[in-house]
Coordinates of C-alpha atoms in Angstrom, one line a residue:
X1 CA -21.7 -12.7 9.1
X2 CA -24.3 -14.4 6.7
X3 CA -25.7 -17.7 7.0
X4 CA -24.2 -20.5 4.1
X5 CA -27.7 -20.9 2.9
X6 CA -28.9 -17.9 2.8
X7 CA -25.6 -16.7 0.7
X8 CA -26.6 -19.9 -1.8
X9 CA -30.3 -18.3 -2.2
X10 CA -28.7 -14.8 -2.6
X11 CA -26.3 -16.0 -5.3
X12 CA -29.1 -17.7 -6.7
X13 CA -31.4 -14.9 -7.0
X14 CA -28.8 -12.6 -8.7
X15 CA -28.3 -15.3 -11.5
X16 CA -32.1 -15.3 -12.2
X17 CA -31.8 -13.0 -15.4
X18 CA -29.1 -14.6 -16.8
X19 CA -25.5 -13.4 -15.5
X20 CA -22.8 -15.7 -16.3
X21 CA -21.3 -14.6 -12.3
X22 CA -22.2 -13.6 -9.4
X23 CA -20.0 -12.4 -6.1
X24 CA -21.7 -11.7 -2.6
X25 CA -18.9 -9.8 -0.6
X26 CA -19.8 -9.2 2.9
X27 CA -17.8 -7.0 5.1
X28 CA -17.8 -6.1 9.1
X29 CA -15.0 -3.3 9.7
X30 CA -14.1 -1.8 13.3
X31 CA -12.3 0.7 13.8
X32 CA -10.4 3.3 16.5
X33 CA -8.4 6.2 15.9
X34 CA -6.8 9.0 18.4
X35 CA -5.3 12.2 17.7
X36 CA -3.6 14.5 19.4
X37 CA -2.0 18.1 18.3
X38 CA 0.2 20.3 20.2
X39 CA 0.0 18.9 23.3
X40 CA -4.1 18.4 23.2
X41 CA -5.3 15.0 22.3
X42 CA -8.4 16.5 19.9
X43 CA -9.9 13.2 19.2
X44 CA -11.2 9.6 20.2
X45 CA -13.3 7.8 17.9
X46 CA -14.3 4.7 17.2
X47 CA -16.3 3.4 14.6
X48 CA -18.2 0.2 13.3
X49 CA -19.7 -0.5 9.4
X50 CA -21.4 -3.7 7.7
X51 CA -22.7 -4.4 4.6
X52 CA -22.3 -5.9 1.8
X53 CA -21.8 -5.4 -2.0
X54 CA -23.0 -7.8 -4.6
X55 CA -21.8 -8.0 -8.3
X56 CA -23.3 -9.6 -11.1
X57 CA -21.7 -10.1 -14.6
X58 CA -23.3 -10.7 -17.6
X59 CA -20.7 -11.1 -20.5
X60 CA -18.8 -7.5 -20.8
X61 CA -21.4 -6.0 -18.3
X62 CA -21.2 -5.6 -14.4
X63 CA -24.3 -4.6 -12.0
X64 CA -23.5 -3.8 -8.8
X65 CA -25.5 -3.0 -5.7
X66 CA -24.6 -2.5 -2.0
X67 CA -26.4 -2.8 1.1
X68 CA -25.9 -1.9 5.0
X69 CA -28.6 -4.5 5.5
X70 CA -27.2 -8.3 5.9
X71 CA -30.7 -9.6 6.3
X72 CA -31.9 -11.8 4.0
X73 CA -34.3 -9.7 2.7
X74 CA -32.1 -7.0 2.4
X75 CA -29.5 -9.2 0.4
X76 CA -32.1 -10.2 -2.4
X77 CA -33.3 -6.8 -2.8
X78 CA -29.6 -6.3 -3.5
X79 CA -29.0 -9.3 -5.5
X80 CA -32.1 -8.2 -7.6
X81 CA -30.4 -4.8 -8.5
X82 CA -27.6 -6.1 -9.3
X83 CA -29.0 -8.6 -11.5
X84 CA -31.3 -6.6 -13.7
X85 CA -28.7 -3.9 -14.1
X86 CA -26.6 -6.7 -15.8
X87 CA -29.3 -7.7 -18.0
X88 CA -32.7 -8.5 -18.1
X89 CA -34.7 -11.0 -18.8
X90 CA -35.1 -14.8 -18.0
X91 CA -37.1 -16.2 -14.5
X92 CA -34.3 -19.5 -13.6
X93 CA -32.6 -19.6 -10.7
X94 CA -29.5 -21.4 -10.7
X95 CA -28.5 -23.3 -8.0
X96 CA -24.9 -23.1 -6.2
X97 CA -22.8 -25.4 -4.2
X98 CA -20.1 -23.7 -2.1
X99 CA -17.0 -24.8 -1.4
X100 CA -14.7 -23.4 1.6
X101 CA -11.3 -22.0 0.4
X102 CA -8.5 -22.4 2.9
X103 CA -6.1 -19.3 2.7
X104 CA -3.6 -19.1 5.7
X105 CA -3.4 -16.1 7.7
X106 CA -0.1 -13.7 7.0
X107 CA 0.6 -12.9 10.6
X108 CA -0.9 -14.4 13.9
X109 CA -2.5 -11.8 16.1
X110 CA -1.6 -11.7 19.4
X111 CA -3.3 -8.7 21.3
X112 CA -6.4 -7.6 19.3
X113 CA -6.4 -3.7 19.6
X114 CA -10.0 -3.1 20.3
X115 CA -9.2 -5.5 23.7
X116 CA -6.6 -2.3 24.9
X117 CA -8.2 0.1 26.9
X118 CA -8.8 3.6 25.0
X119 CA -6.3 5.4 28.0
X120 CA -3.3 2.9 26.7
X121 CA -3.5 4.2 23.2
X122 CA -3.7 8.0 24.0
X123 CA -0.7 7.8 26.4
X124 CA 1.1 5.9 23.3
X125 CA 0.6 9.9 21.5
X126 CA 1.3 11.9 25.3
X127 CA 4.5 9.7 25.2
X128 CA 5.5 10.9 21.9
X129 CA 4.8 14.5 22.5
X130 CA 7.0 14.3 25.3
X131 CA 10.2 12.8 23.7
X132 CA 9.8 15.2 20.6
X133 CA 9.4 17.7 22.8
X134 CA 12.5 17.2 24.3
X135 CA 14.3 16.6 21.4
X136 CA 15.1 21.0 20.8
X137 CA 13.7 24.3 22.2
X138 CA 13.1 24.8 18.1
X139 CA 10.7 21.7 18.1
X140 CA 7.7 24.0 18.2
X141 CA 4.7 21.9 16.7
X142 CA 4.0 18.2 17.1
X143 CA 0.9 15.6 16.1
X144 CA 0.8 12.3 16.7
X145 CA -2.0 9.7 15.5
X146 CA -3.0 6.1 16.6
X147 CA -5.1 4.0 14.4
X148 CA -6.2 0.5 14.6
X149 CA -9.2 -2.0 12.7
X150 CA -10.1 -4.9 12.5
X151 CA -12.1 -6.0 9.4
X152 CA -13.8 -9.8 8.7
X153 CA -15.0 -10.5 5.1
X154 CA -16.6 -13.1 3.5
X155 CA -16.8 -13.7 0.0
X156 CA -18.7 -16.2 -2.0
X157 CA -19.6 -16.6 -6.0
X158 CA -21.2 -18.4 -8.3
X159 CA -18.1 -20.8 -9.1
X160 CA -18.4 -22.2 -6.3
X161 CA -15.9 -20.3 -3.7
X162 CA -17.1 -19.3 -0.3
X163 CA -13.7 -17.5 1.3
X164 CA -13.4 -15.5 4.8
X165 CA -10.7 -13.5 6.3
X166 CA -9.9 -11.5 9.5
X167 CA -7.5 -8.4 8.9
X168 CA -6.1 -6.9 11.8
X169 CA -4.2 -3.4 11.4
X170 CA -2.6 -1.1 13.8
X171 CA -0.4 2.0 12.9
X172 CA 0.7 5.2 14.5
X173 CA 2.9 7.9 12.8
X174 CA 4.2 11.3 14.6
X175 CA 4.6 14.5 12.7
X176 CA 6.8 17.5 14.1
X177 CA 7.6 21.0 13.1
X178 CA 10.9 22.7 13.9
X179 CA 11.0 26.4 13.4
X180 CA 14.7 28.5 12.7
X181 CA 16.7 30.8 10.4
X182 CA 15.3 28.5 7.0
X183 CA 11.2 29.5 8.4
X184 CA 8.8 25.9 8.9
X185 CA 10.8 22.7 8.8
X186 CA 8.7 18.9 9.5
X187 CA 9.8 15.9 10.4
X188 CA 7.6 12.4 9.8
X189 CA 8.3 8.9 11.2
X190 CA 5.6 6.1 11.0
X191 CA 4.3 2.5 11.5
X192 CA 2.1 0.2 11.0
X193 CA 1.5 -3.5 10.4
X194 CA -1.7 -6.1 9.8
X195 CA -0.6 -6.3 13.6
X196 CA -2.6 -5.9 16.8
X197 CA -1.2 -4.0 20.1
X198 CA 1.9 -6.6 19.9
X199 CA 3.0 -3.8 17.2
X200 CA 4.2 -1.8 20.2
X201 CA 6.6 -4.3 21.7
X202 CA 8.5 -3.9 18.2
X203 CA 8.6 -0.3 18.6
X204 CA 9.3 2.6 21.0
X205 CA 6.6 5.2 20.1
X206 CA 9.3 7.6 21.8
X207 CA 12.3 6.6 19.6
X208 CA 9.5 7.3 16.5
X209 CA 9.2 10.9 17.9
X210 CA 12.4 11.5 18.3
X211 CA 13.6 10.3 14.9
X212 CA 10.7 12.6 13.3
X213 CA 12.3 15.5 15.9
X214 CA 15.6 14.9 14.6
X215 CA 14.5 15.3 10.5
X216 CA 12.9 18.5 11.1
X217 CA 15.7 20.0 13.3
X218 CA 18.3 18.8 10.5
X219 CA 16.6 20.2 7.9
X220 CA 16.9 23.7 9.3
X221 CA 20.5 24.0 8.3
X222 CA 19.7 22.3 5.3
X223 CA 20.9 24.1 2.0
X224 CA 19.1 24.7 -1.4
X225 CA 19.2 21.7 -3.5
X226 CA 20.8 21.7 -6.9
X227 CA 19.1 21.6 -9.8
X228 CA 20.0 18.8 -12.9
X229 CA 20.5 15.3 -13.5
X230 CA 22.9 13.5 -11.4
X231 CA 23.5 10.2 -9.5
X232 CA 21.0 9.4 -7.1
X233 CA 21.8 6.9 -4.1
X234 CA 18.3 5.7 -2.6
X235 CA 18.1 4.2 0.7
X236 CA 17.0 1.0 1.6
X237 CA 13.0 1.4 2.4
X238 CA 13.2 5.4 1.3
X239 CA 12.5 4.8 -2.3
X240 CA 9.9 1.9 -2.5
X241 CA 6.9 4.4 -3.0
X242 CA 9.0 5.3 -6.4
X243 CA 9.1 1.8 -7.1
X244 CA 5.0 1.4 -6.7
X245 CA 3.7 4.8 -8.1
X246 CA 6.2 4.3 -11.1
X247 CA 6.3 1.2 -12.2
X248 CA 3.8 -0.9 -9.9
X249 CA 0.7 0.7 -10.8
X250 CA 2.2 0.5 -14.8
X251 CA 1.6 -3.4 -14.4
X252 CA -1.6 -3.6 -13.3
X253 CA -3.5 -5.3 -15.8
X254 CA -6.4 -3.1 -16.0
X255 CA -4.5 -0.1 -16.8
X256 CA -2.6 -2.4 -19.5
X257 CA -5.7 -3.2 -21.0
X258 CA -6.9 0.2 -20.8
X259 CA -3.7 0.8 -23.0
X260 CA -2.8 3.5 -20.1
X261 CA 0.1 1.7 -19.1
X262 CA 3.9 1.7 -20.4
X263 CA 4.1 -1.6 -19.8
X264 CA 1.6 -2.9 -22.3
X265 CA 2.6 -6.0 -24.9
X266 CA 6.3 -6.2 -23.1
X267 CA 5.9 -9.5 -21.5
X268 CA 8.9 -11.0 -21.9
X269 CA 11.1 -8.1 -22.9
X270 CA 14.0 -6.4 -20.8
X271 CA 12.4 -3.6 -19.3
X272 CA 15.1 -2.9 -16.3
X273 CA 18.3 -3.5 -15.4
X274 CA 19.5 -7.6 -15.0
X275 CA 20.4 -6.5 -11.2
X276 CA 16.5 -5.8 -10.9
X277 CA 13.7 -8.0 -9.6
X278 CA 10.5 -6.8 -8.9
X279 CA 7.4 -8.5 -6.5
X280 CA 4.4 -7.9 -5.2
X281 CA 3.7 -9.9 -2.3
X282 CA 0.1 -10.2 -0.4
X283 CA 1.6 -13.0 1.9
X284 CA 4.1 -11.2 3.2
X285 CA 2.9 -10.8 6.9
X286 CA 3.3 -8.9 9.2
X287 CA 3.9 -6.1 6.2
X288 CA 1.1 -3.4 5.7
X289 CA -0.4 -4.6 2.9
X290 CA -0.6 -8.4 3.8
X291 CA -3.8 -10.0 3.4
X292 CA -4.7 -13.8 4.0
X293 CA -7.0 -13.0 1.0
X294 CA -8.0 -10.4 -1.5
X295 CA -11.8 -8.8 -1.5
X296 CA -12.6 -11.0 -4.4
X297 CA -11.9 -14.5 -2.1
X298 CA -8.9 -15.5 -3.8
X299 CA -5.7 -16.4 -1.6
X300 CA -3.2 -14.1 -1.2
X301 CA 0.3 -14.8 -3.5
X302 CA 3.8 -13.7 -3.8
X303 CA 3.8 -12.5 -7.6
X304 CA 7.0 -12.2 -9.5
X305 CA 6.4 -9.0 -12.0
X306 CA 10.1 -8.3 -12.6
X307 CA 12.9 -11.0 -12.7
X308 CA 16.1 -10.5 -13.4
X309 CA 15.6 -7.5 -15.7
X310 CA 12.9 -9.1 -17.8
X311 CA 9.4 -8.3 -17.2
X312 CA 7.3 -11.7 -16.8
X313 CA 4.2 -10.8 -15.3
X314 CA 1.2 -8.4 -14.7
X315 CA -0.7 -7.9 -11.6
X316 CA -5.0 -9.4 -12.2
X317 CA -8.0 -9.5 -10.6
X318 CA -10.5 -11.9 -11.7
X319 CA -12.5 -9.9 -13.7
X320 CA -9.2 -9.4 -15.9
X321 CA -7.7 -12.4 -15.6
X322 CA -11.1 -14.2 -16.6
X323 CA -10.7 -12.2 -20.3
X324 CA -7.4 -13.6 -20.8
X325 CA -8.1 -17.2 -20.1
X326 CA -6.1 -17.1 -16.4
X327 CA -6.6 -17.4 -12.6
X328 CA -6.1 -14.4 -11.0
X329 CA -2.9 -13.2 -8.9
X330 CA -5.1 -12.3 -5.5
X331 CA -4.9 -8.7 -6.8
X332 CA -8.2 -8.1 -6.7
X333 CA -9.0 -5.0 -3.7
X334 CA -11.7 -2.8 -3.1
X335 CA -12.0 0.0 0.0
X336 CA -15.4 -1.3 1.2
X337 CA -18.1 -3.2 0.6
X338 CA -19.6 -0.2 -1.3
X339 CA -17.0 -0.5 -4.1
X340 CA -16.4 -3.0 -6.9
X341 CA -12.6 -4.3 -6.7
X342 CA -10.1 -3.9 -9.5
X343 CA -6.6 -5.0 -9.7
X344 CA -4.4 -3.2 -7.0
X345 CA -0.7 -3.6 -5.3
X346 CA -0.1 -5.0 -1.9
X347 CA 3.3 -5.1 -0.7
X348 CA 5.8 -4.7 -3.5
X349 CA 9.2 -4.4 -3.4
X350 CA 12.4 -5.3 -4.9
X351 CA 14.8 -7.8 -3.9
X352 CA 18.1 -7.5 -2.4
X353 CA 21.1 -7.3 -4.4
X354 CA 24.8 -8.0 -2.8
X355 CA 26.6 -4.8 -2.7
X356 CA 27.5 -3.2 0.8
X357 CA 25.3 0.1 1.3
X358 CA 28.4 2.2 2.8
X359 CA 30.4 0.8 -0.5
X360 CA 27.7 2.4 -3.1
X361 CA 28.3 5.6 -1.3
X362 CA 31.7 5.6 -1.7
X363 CA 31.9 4.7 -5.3
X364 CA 29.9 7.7 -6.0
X365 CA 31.7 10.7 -6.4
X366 CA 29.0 13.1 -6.6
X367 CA 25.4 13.4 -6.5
X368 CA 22.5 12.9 -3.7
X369 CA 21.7 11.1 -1.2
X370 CA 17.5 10.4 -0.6
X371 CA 17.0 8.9 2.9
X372 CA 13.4 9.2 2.3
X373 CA 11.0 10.1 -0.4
X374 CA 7.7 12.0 0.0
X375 CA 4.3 12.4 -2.2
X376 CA 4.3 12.5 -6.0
X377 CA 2.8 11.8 -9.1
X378 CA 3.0 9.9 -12.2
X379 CA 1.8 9.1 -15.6
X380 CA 1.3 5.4 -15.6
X381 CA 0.7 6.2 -19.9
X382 CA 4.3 6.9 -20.2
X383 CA 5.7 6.4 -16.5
X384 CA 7.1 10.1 -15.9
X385 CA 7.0 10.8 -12.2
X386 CA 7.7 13.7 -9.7
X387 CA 8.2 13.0 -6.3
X388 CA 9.5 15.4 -3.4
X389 CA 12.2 14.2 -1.3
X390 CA 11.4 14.8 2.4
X391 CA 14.9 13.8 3.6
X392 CA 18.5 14.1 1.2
X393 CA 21.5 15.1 1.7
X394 CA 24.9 16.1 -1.0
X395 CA 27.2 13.5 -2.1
X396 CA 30.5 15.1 -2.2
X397 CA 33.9 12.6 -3.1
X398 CA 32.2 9.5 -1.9
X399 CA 30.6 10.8 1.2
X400 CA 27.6 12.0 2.5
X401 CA 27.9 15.4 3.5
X402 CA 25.0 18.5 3.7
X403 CA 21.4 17.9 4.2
X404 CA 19.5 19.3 1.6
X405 CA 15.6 20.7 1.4
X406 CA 13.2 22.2 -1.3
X407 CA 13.9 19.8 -4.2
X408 CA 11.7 17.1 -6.1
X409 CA 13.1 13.9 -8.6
X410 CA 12.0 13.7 -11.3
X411 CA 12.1 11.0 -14.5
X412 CA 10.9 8.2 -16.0
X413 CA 10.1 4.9 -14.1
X414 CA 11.4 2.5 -17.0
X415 CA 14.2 4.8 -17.6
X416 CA 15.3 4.4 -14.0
X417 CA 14.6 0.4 -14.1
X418 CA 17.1 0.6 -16.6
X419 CA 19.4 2.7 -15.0
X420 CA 20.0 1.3 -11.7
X421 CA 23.7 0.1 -11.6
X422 CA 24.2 -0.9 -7.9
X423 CA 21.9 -3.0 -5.5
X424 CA 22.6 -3.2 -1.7
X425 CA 21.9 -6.2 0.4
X426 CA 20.4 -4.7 3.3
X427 CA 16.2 -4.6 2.1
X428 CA 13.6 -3.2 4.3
X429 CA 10.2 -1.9 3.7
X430 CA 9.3 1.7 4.3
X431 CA 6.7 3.5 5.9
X432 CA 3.2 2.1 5.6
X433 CA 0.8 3.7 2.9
X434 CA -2.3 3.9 1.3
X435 CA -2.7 3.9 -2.6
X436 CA -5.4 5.9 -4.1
X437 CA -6.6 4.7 -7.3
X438 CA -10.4 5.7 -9.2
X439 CA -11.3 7.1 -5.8
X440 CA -10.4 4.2 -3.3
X441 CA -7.8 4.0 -1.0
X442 CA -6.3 1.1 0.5
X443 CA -3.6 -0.1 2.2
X444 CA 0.1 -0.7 1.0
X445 CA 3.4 -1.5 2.0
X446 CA 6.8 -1.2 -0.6
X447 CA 10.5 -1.4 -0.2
X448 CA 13.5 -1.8 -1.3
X449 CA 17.4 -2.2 -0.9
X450 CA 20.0 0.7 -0.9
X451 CA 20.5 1.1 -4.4
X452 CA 21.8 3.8 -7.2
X453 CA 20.4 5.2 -10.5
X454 CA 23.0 6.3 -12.8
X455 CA 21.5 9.4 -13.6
X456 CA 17.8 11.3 -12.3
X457 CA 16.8 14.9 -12.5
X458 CA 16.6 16.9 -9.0
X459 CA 14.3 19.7 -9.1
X460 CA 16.2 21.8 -6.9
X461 CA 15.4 25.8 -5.6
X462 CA 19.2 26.4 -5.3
X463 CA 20.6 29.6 -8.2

């Protein structure tokens, strides 16, 4: 995207009033996206951006400027910016050397999406119509959505580091309505991997559409839940979004030093149960949030938060991590080259355990059942959640017996580290995500085993 010397003379020039660092992170995102909604594909786009967003710190002070121009001239203009709004003063330039940093890629790409004609990817959403469709006469809404990008950064800084990366995403997800007795029931299925078109070999956009059918059809004979605390059995890749909201974004380590996170000064404590280990993996390919490296150039790395019950690690970016003394964890992600990064999740999950799923069920006498958990929100300052459960179901004598609908769960993300019991061994990762966080969104991937907390609150509508 920019030529190696001109990044040097760029870097250069945002040093010239004295910043200790300066970053150049150049970006080149394409993009395609259909849509179609009850029976009508609506929309077609496609969509390219460029720029780039240089930084410049000068001890506990950041400038920042961003540009759609990658000229030359438009970078120093940029560089300048950045550099006076981090102080001012001084007429040096500093020179840098810049040294390529080999990160390997998470997945290989086979099929780049924006090399499939556009008529492929809308009869990927006419297919799904058709197999919700056919799914029940009570099936009486559906939406479907395709969405792929491709996005090539570079990043280079004043240590020294000159990085580049190639992210390749595709992702579809099919929503449906069912209509009966119990008024508007929906039904979601979704996925999506840093993937190109091979995505669709994996998966049967039709089997998608009839799994979302199925939810919304089964939750129209689904009862009010209960209300109160009771065992909760969470299956594998249903819960991991509890796992992130609650407890991942608690150990990011600029909401730690923020002293907004629950997590704060417990390194090395027990913070969860000794069944529970917790990671965050960027390296993790083919997984949503796989990266080869993050936006601030710095390879991607499987990062061990949680082990064994005892929490040994926070989540940094390098602005963090350079405070404390430490290299960063490759946690540093911004949404675009308009934004300054900060320390966010990728894929994080927790391990396997060695209990058989169908034997957790039965050794609960009572409680519920969450095949899948929807939205929520939590207080990373003391880690109380709600989240609504978009699929459950009773436990009743060690079985799982009637769906259930209307209900949230609600608690405390250490409490329920603490609380788990039971660990399955059958992992997967859910559906793919994006985490908002200060007004940037980008893309995530969590998961987790079938596993049981001893005791959560549902929110339940039943008298």
């Amino acid at each position: 995207m920019i030529d190696d010397a001109v990044v040097q003379r760029v870097l250069g020039v945002a040093l010239r009033t004295g910043g200790d660092f300066a970053e150049v992170f150049a970006e080149d995102r394409r993009s395609s996206m259909a849509g179609l909604d009850d029976g009508r594909v609506e929309t077609v786009t496609s969509g390219r951006e460029r720029g780039a967003g240089i930084r410049v710190v000068a001890g506990e002070t950041t400038g920042f400027a961003h540009t759609a121009d990658l000229s030359e001239a438009g970078l120093m203009a940029a560089a300048e910016a950045a550099g006076a709004a981090a102080r001012s003063g001084g007429a040096s330039v500093r020179q840098v050397a810049l040294t390529a940093v080999q990160a390997p890629a998470p997945n290989a790409v086979a099929v780049l999406p924006e090399s499939v004609p556009k008529v492929a990817k809308v009869e990927l959403l006419q297919r799904a119509d058709g197999a919700a469709r056919s799914s029940g006469a009570a099936i009486r809404q559906v939406s479907a959505v395709y969405a792929d990008s491709r996005r090539r950064i570079m990043v280079a800084n004043s240590d020294g580091m000159l990085s580049h990366d190639d992210q390749v995403k595709s992702r579809f997800a099919v929503n449906c309505v069912a209509v009966g007795d119990t008024g508007l029931q929906t039904g979601r299925e979704s996925i999506g991997a840093t993937s190109g078109w091979e995505l669709f070999d994996r998966y049967d956009v039709e089997e998608l559409a009839r799994l979302a059918a199925e939810r919304a059809l089964r939750k129209l004979s689904a009862r009010p839940s209960p209300s109160g605390a009771v065992p909760v059995v969470i299956k594998s890749g249903g819960g991991g979004v509890l796992f992130h909201e609650a407890c991942g974004h608690g150990l990011e380590a600029d909401l730690v030093g923020r002293d907004a996170s629950v997590f704060r000064g417990r390194r090395g404590e027990k913070v969860a149960s000794p069944l529970v280990t917790l990671v965050d993996d960027g390296t993790m390919g083919p997984e949503w949030g796989a990266i080869g490296i993050d936006d601030e150039g710095h390879p991607a790395r499987r990062n061990v938060l949680i082990e064994d019950g005892v929490l040994t690690d926070y989540m940094w970016d390098w602005f963090r991590a350079r405070k404390e003394g430490r290299q960063s964890s490759g946690n540093g992600r911004r949404q675009s080259y308009q934004h300054l990064p900060m320390v966010r999740m990728t894929n994080t999950y927790v391990l396997n355990g060695t209990a058989e799923p169908n034997e957790i069920i039965r050794q609960t006498p009572h409680g519920v059942y969450v095949a899948q958990l929807g939205g929520g929100q939590v207080n990373t300052a003391t880690g109380d959640f709600v989240f609504g459960m978009t699929e459950a179901y009773l436990i009743e004598d060690g079985q799982i017996t009637e769906p259930l609908r209307d209900a949230n769960l609600i608690g405390n993300g250490p409490e329920v580290l603490r609380n788990i019991d039971v660990i399955g061994n059958d992992f997967s990762m859910g559906s793919p995500g994006t985490c908002g966080k200060d007004g940037q969104g980008v893309p995530v991937g969590d998961g987790q085993p079938t596993l049981r907390v001893t005791s959560l609150t549902v929110g339940g509508t039943a008298a």
